[in-house]
PDB file of C-alpha atoms in Angstrom:
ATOM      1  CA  UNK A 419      36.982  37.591  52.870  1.00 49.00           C
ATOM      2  CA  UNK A 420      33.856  39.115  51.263  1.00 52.00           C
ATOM      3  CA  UNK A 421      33.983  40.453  47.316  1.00 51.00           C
ATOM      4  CA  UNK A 422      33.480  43.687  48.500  1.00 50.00           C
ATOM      5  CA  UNK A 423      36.824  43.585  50.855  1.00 50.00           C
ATOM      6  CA  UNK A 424      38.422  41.976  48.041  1.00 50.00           C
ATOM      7  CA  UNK A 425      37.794  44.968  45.642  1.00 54.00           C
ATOM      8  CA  UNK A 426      38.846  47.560  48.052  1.00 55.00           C
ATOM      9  CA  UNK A 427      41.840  45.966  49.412  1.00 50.00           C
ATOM     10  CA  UNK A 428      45.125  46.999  48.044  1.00 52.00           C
ATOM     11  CA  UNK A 429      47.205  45.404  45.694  1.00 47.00           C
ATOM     12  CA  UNK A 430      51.136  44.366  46.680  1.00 44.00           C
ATOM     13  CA  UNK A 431      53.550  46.335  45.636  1.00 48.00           C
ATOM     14  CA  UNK A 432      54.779  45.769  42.314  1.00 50.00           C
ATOM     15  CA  UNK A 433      58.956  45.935  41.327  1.00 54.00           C
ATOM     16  CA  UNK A 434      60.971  49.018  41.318  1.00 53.00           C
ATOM     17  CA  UNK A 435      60.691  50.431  37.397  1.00 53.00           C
ATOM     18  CA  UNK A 436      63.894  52.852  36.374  1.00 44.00           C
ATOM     19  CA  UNK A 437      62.052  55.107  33.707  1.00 38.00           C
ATOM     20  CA  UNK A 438      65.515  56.504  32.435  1.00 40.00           C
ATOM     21  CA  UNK A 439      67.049  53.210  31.419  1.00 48.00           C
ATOM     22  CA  UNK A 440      68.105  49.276  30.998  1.00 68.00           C
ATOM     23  CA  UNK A 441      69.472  47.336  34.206  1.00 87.00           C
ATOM     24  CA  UNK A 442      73.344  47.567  34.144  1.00 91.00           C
ATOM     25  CA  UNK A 443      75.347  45.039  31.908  1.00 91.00           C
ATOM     26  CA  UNK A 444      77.375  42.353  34.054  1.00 91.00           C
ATOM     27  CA  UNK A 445      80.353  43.721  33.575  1.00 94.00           C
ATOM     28  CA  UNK A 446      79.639  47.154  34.605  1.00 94.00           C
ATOM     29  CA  UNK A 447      78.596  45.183  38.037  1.00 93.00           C
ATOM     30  CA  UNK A 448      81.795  43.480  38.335  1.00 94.00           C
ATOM     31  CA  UNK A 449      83.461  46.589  37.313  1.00 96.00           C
ATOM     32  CA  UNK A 450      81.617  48.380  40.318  1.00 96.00           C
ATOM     33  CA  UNK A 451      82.522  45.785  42.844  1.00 94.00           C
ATOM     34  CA  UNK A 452      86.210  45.849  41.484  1.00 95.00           C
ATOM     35  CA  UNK A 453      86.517  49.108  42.359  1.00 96.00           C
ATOM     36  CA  UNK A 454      85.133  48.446  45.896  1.00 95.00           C
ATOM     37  CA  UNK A 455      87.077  45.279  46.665  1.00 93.00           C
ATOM     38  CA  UNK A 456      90.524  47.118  45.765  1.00 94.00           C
ATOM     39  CA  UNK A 457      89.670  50.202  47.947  1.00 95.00           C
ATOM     40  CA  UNK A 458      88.794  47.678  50.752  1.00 93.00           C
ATOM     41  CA  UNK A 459      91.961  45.641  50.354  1.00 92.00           C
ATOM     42  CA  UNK A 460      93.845  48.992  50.965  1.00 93.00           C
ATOM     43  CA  UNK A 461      91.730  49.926  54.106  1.00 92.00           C
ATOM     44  CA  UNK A 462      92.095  46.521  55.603  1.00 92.00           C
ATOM     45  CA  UNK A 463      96.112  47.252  55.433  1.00 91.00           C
ATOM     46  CA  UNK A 464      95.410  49.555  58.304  1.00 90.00           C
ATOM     47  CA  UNK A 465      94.388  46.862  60.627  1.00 90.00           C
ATOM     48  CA  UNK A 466      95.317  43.729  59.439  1.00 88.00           C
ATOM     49  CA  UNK A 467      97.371  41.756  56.784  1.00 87.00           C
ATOM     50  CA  UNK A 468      95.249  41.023  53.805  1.00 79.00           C
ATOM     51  CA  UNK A 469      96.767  38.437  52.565  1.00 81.00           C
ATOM     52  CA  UNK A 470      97.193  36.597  55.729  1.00 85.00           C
ATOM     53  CA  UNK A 471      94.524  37.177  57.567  1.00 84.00           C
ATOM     54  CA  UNK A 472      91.316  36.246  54.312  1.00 83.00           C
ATOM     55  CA  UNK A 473      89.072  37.444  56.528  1.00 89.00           C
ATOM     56  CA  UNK A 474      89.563  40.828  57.426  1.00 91.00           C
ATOM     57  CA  UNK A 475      89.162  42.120  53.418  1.00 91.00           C
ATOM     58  CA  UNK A 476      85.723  40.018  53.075  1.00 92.00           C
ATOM     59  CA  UNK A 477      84.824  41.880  56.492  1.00 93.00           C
ATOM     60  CA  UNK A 478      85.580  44.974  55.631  1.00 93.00           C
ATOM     61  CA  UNK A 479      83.755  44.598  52.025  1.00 93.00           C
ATOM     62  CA  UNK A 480      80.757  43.730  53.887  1.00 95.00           C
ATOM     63  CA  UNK A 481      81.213  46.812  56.525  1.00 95.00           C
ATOM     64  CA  UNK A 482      81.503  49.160  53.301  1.00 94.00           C
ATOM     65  CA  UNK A 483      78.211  47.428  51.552  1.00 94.00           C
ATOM     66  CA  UNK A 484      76.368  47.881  54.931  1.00 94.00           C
ATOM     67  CA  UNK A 485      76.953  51.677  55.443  1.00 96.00           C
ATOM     68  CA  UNK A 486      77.515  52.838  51.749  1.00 96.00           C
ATOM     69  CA  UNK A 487      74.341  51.022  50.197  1.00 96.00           C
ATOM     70  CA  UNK A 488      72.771  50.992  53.642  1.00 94.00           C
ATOM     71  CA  UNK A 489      73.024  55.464  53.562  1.00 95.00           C
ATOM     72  CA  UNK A 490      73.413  56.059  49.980  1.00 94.00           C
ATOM     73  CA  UNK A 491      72.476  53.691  48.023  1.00 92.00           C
ATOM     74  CA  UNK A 492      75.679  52.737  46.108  1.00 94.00           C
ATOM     75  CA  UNK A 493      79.302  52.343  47.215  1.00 96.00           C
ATOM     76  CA  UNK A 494      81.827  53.948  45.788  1.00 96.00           C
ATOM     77  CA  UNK A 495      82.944  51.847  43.131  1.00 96.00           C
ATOM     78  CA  UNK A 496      78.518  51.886  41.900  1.00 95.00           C
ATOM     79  CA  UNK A 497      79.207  55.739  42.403  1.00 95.00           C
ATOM     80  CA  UNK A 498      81.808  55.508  39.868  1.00 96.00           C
ATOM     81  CA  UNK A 499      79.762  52.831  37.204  1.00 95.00           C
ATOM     82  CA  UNK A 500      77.448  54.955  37.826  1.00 94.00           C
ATOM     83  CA  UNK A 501      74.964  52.160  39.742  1.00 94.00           C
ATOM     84  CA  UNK A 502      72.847  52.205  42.699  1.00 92.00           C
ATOM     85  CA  UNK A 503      71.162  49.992  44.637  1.00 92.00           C
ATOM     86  CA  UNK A 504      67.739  50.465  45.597  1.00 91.00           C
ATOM     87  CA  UNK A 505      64.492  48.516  47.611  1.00 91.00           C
ATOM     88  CA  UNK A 506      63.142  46.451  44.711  1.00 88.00           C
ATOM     89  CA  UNK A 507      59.492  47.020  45.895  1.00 87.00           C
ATOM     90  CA  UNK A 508      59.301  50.835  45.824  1.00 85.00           C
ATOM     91  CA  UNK A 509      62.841  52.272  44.744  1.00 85.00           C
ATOM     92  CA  UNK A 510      64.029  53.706  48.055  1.00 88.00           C
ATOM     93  CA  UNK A 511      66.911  52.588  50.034  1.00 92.00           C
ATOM     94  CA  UNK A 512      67.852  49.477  51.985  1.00 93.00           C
ATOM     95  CA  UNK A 513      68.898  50.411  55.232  1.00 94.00           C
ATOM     96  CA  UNK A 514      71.635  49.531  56.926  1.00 95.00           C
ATOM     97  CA  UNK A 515      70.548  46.023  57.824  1.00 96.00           C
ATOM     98  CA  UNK A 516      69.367  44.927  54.496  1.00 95.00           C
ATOM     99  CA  UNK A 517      72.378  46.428  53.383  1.00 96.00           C
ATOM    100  CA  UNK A 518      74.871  44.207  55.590  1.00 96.00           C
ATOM    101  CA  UNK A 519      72.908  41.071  55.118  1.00 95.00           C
ATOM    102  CA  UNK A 520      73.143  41.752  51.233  1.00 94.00           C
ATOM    103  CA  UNK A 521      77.395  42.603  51.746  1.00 94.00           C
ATOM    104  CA  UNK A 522      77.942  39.393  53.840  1.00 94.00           C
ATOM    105  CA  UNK A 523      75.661  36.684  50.919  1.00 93.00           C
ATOM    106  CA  UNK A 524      78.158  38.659  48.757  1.00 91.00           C
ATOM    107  CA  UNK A 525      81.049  37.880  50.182  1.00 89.00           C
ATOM    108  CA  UNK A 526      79.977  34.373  50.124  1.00 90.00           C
ATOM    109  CA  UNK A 527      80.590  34.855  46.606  1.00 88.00           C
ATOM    110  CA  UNK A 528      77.701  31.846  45.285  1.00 87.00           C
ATOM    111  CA  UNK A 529      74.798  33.751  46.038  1.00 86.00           C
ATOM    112  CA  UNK A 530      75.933  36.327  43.842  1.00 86.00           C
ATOM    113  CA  UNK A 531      75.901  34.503  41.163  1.00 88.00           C
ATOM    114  CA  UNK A 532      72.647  32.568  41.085  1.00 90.00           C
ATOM    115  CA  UNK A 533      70.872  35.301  39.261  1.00 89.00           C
ATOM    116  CA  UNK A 534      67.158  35.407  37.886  1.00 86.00           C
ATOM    117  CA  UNK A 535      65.430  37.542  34.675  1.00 83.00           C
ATOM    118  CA  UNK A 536      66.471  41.049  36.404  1.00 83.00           C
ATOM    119  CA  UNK A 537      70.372  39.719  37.177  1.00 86.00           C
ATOM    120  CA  UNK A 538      69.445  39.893  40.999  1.00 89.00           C
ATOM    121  CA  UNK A 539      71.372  37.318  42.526  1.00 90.00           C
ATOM    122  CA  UNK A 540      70.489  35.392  45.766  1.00 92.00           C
ATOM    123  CA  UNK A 541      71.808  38.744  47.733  1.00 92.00           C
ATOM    124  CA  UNK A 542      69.556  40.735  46.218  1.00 93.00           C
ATOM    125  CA  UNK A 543      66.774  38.467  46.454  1.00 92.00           C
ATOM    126  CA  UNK A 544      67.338  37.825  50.191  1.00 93.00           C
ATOM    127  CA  UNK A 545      67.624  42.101  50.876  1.00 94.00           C
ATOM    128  CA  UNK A 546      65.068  43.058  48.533  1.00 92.00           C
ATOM    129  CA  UNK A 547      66.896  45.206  46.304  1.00 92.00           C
ATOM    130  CA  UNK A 548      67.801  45.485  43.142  1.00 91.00           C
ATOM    131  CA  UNK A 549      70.941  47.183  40.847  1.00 92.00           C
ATOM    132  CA  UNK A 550      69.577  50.107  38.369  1.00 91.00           C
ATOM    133  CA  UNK A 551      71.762  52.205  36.353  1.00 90.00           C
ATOM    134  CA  UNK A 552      71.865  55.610  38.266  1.00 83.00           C
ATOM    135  CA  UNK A 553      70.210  58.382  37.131  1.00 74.00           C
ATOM    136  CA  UNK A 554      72.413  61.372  35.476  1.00 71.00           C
ATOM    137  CA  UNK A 555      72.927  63.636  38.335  1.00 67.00           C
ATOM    138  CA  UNK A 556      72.909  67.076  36.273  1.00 69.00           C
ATOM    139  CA  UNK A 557      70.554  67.579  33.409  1.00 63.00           C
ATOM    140  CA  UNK A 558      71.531  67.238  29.898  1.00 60.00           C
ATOM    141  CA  UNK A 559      71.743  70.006  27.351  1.00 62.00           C
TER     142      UNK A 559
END
């Protein structure tokens, strides 16, 4: 590559920034995915036996991560913590893909908690997202 094609050619993209705030504490995660794995223990009662059958909560966590974070960008235990997950490179959202592949290393439960500087653990990592606080969604007076 020549200097000049050097110069002109554009730089990666750099990490999501949230101007309005700190990354969520820890335990406003956990809090978040509390919420979510109690409201998908009571949906798996419709088609299966939760306690019997291990998988079918785990699957349906991961079904919730993939079309919740994959649309919205937070489920709704982040829409109560008041979290969302975005695409660490630019801020926007997942997609649905990204989004199950991120639900199922969670459910694996170890990736989730190897975590680096920005507490994005090897599910985040592997999607390319990251957890911000969400911003407020009417203005302050």
């Amino acid at each position: 590559m020549t200097v000049a094609a050097q110069q002109h050619s554009p730089a990666p993209p750099g990490p999501a920034v949230d101007p309005t705030g700190p990354l969520p504490t820890l335990a406003r995660r956990f809090a978040a995915l509390s919420i979510d794995w109690i409201l998908c223990l009571l949906a798996t009662n419709l088609y299966a036996d939760p306690v019997s059958d291990g998988w079918a909560p785990v699957l349906t966590l991961v079904l919730v991560y993939g079309f919740f974070i994959g649309l919205f960008a937070q489920t709704p235990g982040m829409w109560v913590c008041r979290l969302h997950c975005v695409r660490y490179t630019d801020g926007g959202r997942i997609g649905v893909l990204r989004a199950l592949l991120r639900g199922a290393l969670l459910g694996l439960v170890i990736p989730a908690l190897v975590m680096d500087e920005r507490n994005r653990g090897l599910h985040d990592r592997a999607a390319g997202s990251i957890v911000l606080t969400a911003p407020p969604t009417r203005p302050t007076r």
